[in-house]
mmCIF file of C-alpha atoms in Angstrom:
data_model
loop_
_atom_site.group_PDB
_atom_site.id
_atom_site.type_symbol
_atom_site.label_atom_id
_atom_site.label_comp_id
_atom_site.label_asym_id
_atom_site.label_seq_id
_atom_site.Cartn_x
_atom_site.Cartn_y
_atom_site.Cartn_z
ATOM 1 C CA UNK A 1 24.059 -5.035 -5.346
ATOM 2 C CA UNK A 2 22.310 -4.132 -2.102
ATOM 3 C CA UNK A 3 21.783 -5.264 1.467
ATOM 4 C CA UNK A 4 20.409 -3.592 4.560
ATOM 5 C CA UNK A 5 22.502 -0.748 5.958
ATOM 6 C CA UNK A 6 23.557 -2.981 8.869
ATOM 7 C CA UNK A 7 25.103 -5.366 6.330
ATOM 8 C CA UNK A 8 26.194 -2.687 3.879
ATOM 9 C CA UNK A 9 29.981 -2.568 4.498
ATOM 10 C CA UNK A 10 30.812 -5.626 2.305
ATOM 11 C CA UNK A 11 29.547 -3.712 -0.748
ATOM 12 C CA UNK A 12 30.836 -0.296 0.319
ATOM 13 C CA UNK A 13 34.514 -1.017 0.832
ATOM 14 C CA UNK A 14 37.271 -2.884 -0.937
ATOM 15 C CA UNK A 15 37.392 -5.125 -2.867
ATOM 16 C CA UNK A 16 33.944 -4.474 -4.405
ATOM 17 C CA UNK A 17 34.404 -0.713 -4.663
ATOM 18 C CA UNK A 18 37.823 -1.157 -6.279
ATOM 19 C CA UNK A 19 36.393 -3.604 -8.823
ATOM 20 C CA UNK A 20 33.620 -1.157 -9.766
ATOM 21 C CA UNK A 21 36.024 1.776 -10.066
ATOM 22 C CA UNK A 22 38.476 -0.289 -12.128
ATOM 23 C CA UNK A 23 35.644 -1.920 -14.110
ATOM 24 C CA UNK A 24 37.178 -5.374 -13.812
ATOM 25 C CA UNK A 25 37.571 -8.367 -11.527
ATOM 26 C CA UNK A 26 38.401 -10.883 -10.406
ATOM 27 C CA UNK A 27 35.701 -10.756 -7.747
ATOM 28 C CA UNK A 28 33.807 -13.528 -5.983
ATOM 29 C CA UNK A 29 31.309 -14.328 -3.282
ATOM 30 C CA UNK A 30 33.063 -16.807 -1.005
ATOM 31 C CA UNK A 31 31.221 -19.175 1.324
ATOM 32 C CA UNK A 32 32.732 -20.234 4.617
ATOM 33 C CA UNK A 33 33.539 -23.651 3.095
ATOM 34 C CA UNK A 34 35.660 -21.986 0.401
ATOM 35 C CA UNK A 35 33.155 -22.319 -2.469
ATOM 36 C CA UNK A 36 33.419 -19.361 -4.861
ATOM 37 C CA UNK A 37 30.733 -17.698 -6.985
ATOM 38 C CA UNK A 38 32.340 -15.507 -9.676
ATOM 39 C CA UNK A 39 30.899 -11.994 -9.966
ATOM 40 C CA UNK A 40 30.768 -10.687 -13.526
ATOM 41 C CA UNK A 41 32.173 -7.209 -12.949
ATOM 42 C CA UNK A 42 33.231 -6.698 -16.566
ATOM 43 C CA UNK A 43 29.734 -7.531 -17.809
ATOM 44 C CA UNK A 44 28.140 -5.258 -15.212
ATOM 45 C CA UNK A 45 30.383 -2.393 -16.355
ATOM 46 C CA UNK A 46 29.702 -2.942 -20.067
ATOM 47 C CA UNK A 47 26.599 -1.970 -22.000
ATOM 48 C CA UNK A 48 23.437 -4.101 -21.736
ATOM 49 C CA UNK A 49 23.715 -7.435 -23.535
ATOM 50 C CA UNK A 50 20.948 -9.435 -25.231
ATOM 51 C CA UNK A 51 19.858 -11.009 -21.942
ATOM 52 C CA UNK A 52 19.664 -7.618 -20.230
ATOM 53 C CA UNK A 53 17.638 -6.171 -23.099
ATOM 54 C CA UNK A 54 15.200 -9.075 -22.930
ATOM 55 C CA UNK A 55 14.495 -8.127 -19.317
ATOM 56 C CA UNK A 56 14.221 -4.415 -20.052
ATOM 57 C CA UNK A 57 11.616 -5.096 -22.753
ATOM 58 C CA UNK A 58 9.296 -6.403 -20.024
ATOM 59 C CA UNK A 59 9.440 -3.143 -18.035
ATOM 60 C CA UNK A 60 6.212 -1.245 -17.474
ATOM 61 C CA UNK A 61 5.879 2.338 -16.200
ATOM 62 C CA UNK A 62 8.504 3.825 -13.921
ATOM 63 C CA UNK A 63 11.339 1.404 -13.113
ATOM 64 C CA UNK A 64 13.190 0.849 -9.824
ATOM 65 C CA UNK A 65 16.484 -1.024 -10.297
ATOM 66 C CA UNK A 66 17.256 -2.609 -6.927
ATOM 67 C CA UNK A 67 20.979 -3.134 -6.457
ATOM 68 C CA UNK A 68 21.750 -1.218 -9.639
ATOM 69 C CA UNK A 69 25.499 -1.800 -9.393
ATOM 70 C CA UNK A 70 27.580 0.147 -11.951
ATOM 71 C CA UNK A 71 24.422 1.386 -13.652
ATOM 72 C CA UNK A 72 24.230 -0.096 -17.141
ATOM 73 C CA UNK A 73 20.497 -0.858 -16.904
ATOM 74 C CA UNK A 74 19.571 2.490 -15.366
ATOM 75 C CA UNK A 75 21.562 4.309 -18.050
ATOM 76 C CA UNK A 76 19.972 2.301 -20.865
ATOM 77 C CA UNK A 77 16.444 2.943 -19.609
ATOM 78 C CA UNK A 78 17.150 6.633 -19.063
ATOM 79 C CA UNK A 79 18.570 6.939 -22.580
ATOM 80 C CA UNK A 80 15.339 5.421 -23.891
ATOM 81 C CA UNK A 81 13.346 8.104 -22.102
ATOM 82 C CA UNK A 82 12.065 5.910 -19.294
ATOM 83 C CA UNK A 83 11.633 7.175 -15.749
ATOM 84 C CA UNK A 84 14.077 5.051 -13.782
ATOM 85 C CA UNK A 85 15.896 5.129 -10.443
ATOM 86 C CA UNK A 86 18.716 2.914 -9.308
ATOM 87 C CA UNK A 87 19.427 2.186 -5.655
ATOM 88 C CA UNK A 88 22.557 0.597 -4.256
ATOM 89 C CA UNK A 89 24.414 0.661 -0.952
ATOM 90 C CA UNK A 90 27.756 1.071 -2.731
ATOM 91 C CA UNK A 91 28.909 4.661 -3.110
ATOM 92 C CA UNK A 92 31.170 3.618 -5.996
ATOM 93 C CA UNK A 93 28.261 1.967 -7.816
ATOM 94 C CA UNK A 94 25.970 4.963 -7.344
ATOM 95 C CA UNK A 95 28.687 7.357 -8.523
ATOM 96 C CA UNK A 96 29.272 5.347 -11.678
ATOM 97 C CA UNK A 97 25.548 5.140 -12.410
ATOM 98 C CA UNK A 98 25.241 8.906 -12.139
ATOM 99 C CA UNK A 99 28.306 9.376 -14.358
ATOM 100 C CA UNK A 100 26.508 7.381 -17.075
ATOM 101 C CA UNK A 101 23.564 9.754 -16.969
ATOM 102 C CA UNK A 102 21.307 7.707 -14.711
ATOM 103 C CA UNK A 103 19.573 8.667 -11.478
ATOM 104 C CA UNK A 104 20.717 6.688 -8.445
ATOM 105 C CA UNK A 105 20.617 6.929 -4.675
ATOM 106 C CA UNK A 106 22.773 5.254 -2.050
ATOM 107 C CA UNK A 107 20.001 3.367 -0.269
ATOM 108 C CA UNK A 108 19.068 -0.167 0.723
ATOM 109 C CA UNK A 109 15.851 -1.653 -0.574
ATOM 110 C CA UNK A 110 14.778 -1.893 3.074
ATOM 111 C CA UNK A 111 15.200 1.859 3.639
ATOM 112 C CA UNK A 112 12.341 4.319 3.039
ATOM 113 C CA UNK A 113 12.416 4.955 -0.720
ATOM 114 C CA UNK A 114 10.992 7.575 -3.078
ATOM 115 C CA UNK A 115 7.519 6.844 -4.514
ATOM 116 C CA UNK A 116 6.861 3.721 -2.454
ATOM 117 C CA UNK A 117 3.818 1.967 -3.860
ATOM 118 C CA UNK A 118 4.102 3.785 -7.175
ATOM 119 C CA UNK A 119 6.746 1.948 -9.206
ATOM 120 C CA UNK A 120 5.504 0.147 -12.309
ATOM 121 C CA UNK A 121 8.404 -2.309 -12.397
ATOM 122 C CA UNK A 122 11.069 -3.447 -9.952
ATOM 123 C CA UNK A 123 14.218 -5.138 -11.228
ATOM 124 C CA UNK A 124 16.256 -7.711 -9.299
ATOM 125 C CA UNK A 125 18.907 -8.776 -11.800
ATOM 126 C CA UNK A 126 22.522 -9.978 -11.528
ATOM 127 C CA UNK A 127 21.809 -12.187 -8.514
ATOM 128 C CA UNK A 128 20.047 -9.496 -6.509
ATOM 129 C CA UNK A 129 17.193 -11.841 -5.620
ATOM 130 C CA UNK A 130 19.755 -12.928 -3.006
ATOM 131 C CA UNK A 131 19.730 -9.595 -1.162
ATOM 132 C CA UNK A 132 19.422 -10.124 2.592
ATOM 133 C CA UNK A 133 19.531 -13.910 2.344
ATOM 134 C CA UNK A 134 15.718 -14.198 2.535
ATOM 135 C CA UNK A 135 13.851 -14.075 -0.814
ATOM 136 C CA UNK A 136 10.490 -14.108 0.975
ATOM 137 C CA UNK A 137 11.310 -10.981 2.965
ATOM 138 C CA UNK A 138 12.655 -9.321 -0.166
ATOM 139 C CA UNK A 139 9.519 -10.132 -2.194
ATOM 140 C CA UNK A 140 7.367 -8.808 0.634
ATOM 141 C CA UNK A 141 9.315 -5.547 0.570
ATOM 142 C CA UNK A 142 9.115 -5.248 -3.226
ATOM 143 C CA UNK A 143 5.333 -5.654 -2.982
ATOM 144 C CA UNK A 144 5.322 -2.461 -0.908
ATOM 145 C CA UNK A 145 7.306 -0.606 -3.565
ATOM 146 C CA UNK A 146 5.405 -1.402 -6.768
ATOM 147 C CA UNK A 147 1.958 -0.076 -7.625
ATOM 148 C CA UNK A 148 -1.112 -2.356 -7.496
ATOM 149 C CA UNK A 149 -0.655 -4.835 -10.320
ATOM 150 C CA UNK A 150 3.007 -3.862 -10.560
ATOM 151 C CA UNK A 151 5.681 -6.061 -12.073
ATOM 152 C CA UNK A 152 8.843 -7.629 -10.697
ATOM 153 C CA UNK A 153 11.436 -9.031 -13.069
ATOM 154 C CA UNK A 154 14.036 -11.160 -11.320
ATOM 155 C CA UNK A 155 17.029 -13.050 -12.599
ATOM 156 C CA UNK A 156 17.216 -16.531 -11.114
ATOM 157 C CA UNK A 157 20.040 -19.024 -10.825
ATOM 158 C CA UNK A 158 20.216 -21.156 -13.985
ATOM 159 C CA UNK A 159 20.184 -24.319 -11.849
ATOM 160 C CA UNK A 160 17.394 -25.688 -9.649
ATOM 161 C CA UNK A 161 18.994 -24.372 -6.477
ATOM 162 C CA UNK A 162 17.533 -23.030 -3.234
ATOM 163 C CA UNK A 163 20.111 -22.042 -0.651
ATOM 164 C CA UNK A 164 20.589 -19.507 2.116
ATOM 165 C CA UNK A 165 24.233 -18.907 2.900
ATOM 166 C CA UNK A 166 26.693 -16.521 4.463
ATOM 167 C CA UNK A 167 29.296 -15.156 2.096
ATOM 168 C CA UNK A 168 31.958 -12.497 1.868
ATOM 169 C CA UNK A 169 33.181 -10.448 -1.107
ATOM 170 C CA UNK A 170 36.621 -11.737 -2.094
ATOM 171 C CA UNK A 171 38.996 -10.649 -4.855
ATOM 172 C CA UNK A 172 40.750 -14.012 -4.999
ATOM 173 C CA UNK A 173 44.045 -12.336 -4.121
ATOM 174 C CA UNK A 174 43.765 -12.092 -0.354
ATOM 175 C CA UNK A 175 41.392 -9.157 0.124
ATOM 176 C CA UNK A 176 37.913 -9.904 1.459
ATOM 177 C CA UNK A 177 35.081 -8.284 3.383
ATOM 178 C CA UNK A 178 32.956 -9.405 6.319
ATOM 179 C CA UNK A 179 30.342 -12.151 6.212
ATOM 180 C CA UNK A 180 26.770 -11.291 5.232
ATOM 181 C CA UNK A 181 23.641 -13.298 4.337
ATOM 182 C CA UNK A 182 22.896 -14.152 0.717
ATOM 183 C CA UNK A 183 20.555 -16.453 -1.172
ATOM 184 C CA UNK A 184 20.619 -18.290 -4.485
ATOM 185 C CA UNK A 185 17.344 -19.506 -5.969
ATOM 186 C CA UNK A 186 16.373 -21.017 -9.276
ATOM 187 C CA UNK A 187 13.058 -20.253 -10.943
ATOM 188 C CA UNK A 188 11.150 -23.127 -9.333
ATOM 189 C CA UNK A 189 12.399 -22.186 -5.871
ATOM 190 C CA UNK A 190 11.499 -18.554 -6.410
ATOM 191 C CA UNK A 191 7.973 -19.431 -7.509
ATOM 192 C CA UNK A 192 7.505 -21.610 -4.429
ATOM 193 C CA UNK A 193 8.300 -18.583 -2.276
ATOM 194 C CA UNK A 194 6.441 -16.038 -4.411
ATOM 195 C CA UNK A 195 3.017 -17.634 -4.840
ATOM 196 C CA UNK A 196 1.977 -17.613 -1.151
ATOM 197 C CA UNK A 197 2.964 -13.931 -1.033
ATOM 198 C CA UNK A 198 0.551 -13.008 -3.810
ATOM 199 C CA UNK A 199 3.011 -12.910 -6.713
ATOM 200 C CA UNK A 200 1.978 -14.688 -9.918
ATOM 201 C CA UNK A 201 4.322 -15.557 -12.813
ATOM 202 C CA UNK A 202 3.530 -13.886 -16.108
ATOM 203 C CA UNK A 203 6.658 -14.849 -18.071
ATOM 204 C CA UNK A 204 9.689 -17.105 -17.807
ATOM 205 C CA UNK A 205 12.586 -17.155 -20.264
ATOM 206 C CA UNK A 206 16.305 -17.698 -20.736
ATOM 207 C CA UNK A 207 18.828 -15.849 -22.907
ATOM 208 C CA UNK A 208 22.532 -16.534 -23.147
ATOM 209 C CA UNK A 209 22.489 -18.999 -20.265
ATOM 210 C CA UNK A 210 20.744 -16.528 -17.938
ATOM 211 C CA UNK A 211 17.245 -17.187 -16.558
ATOM 212 C CA UNK A 212 14.508 -14.686 -15.784
ATOM 213 C CA UNK A 213 10.975 -14.608 -14.411
ATOM 214 C CA UNK A 214 8.447 -11.777 -14.378
ATOM 215 C CA UNK A 215 5.910 -11.749 -11.562
ATOM 216 C CA UNK A 216 2.859 -9.610 -11.030
ATOM 217 C CA UNK A 217 1.548 -8.685 -7.613
#
């Protein structure tokens, strides 16, 4: 997952880095009120599942995986001969992606990136639509990264939720990072934000309890 460099430390230090290196949780996003969102580290460190593959089938042209995490999607696309780059602010995540044979850089989506305006598809899976706590700002940035008519495939919350919160990474055993902004949006909430920014839905689907939407700029 990825945030701006100013907010990068929660994803660059323990407990997230330890979870990625060990390929297992438990790991959570914890709100100030104590609410916990489980992070599926084991799934992220496994091979792509049916839901992942359904999203990858929508990819067009060169693919930018924003918040690539441990790299399963980048590796799968690379193995299929696709041009793909993962970006993540976590050194541990980037290192694992590279070890799987994928290309990855330790960068935030808000940093200057290679081939801006030339990517055929941008991916925001595994909750990464929440990066920065402002889906509108994130969609505006992605519009700068994809080519004219480019595609964004985002994974949305399976519930009709629209919230902007501050959270910290927490291992459930006493180790936690600093607070940073995050967002959770369902498909309807995402479309409400996306349409005024020039994004139009081209597909919506669910697989294995996970929900996705593809948007074209």
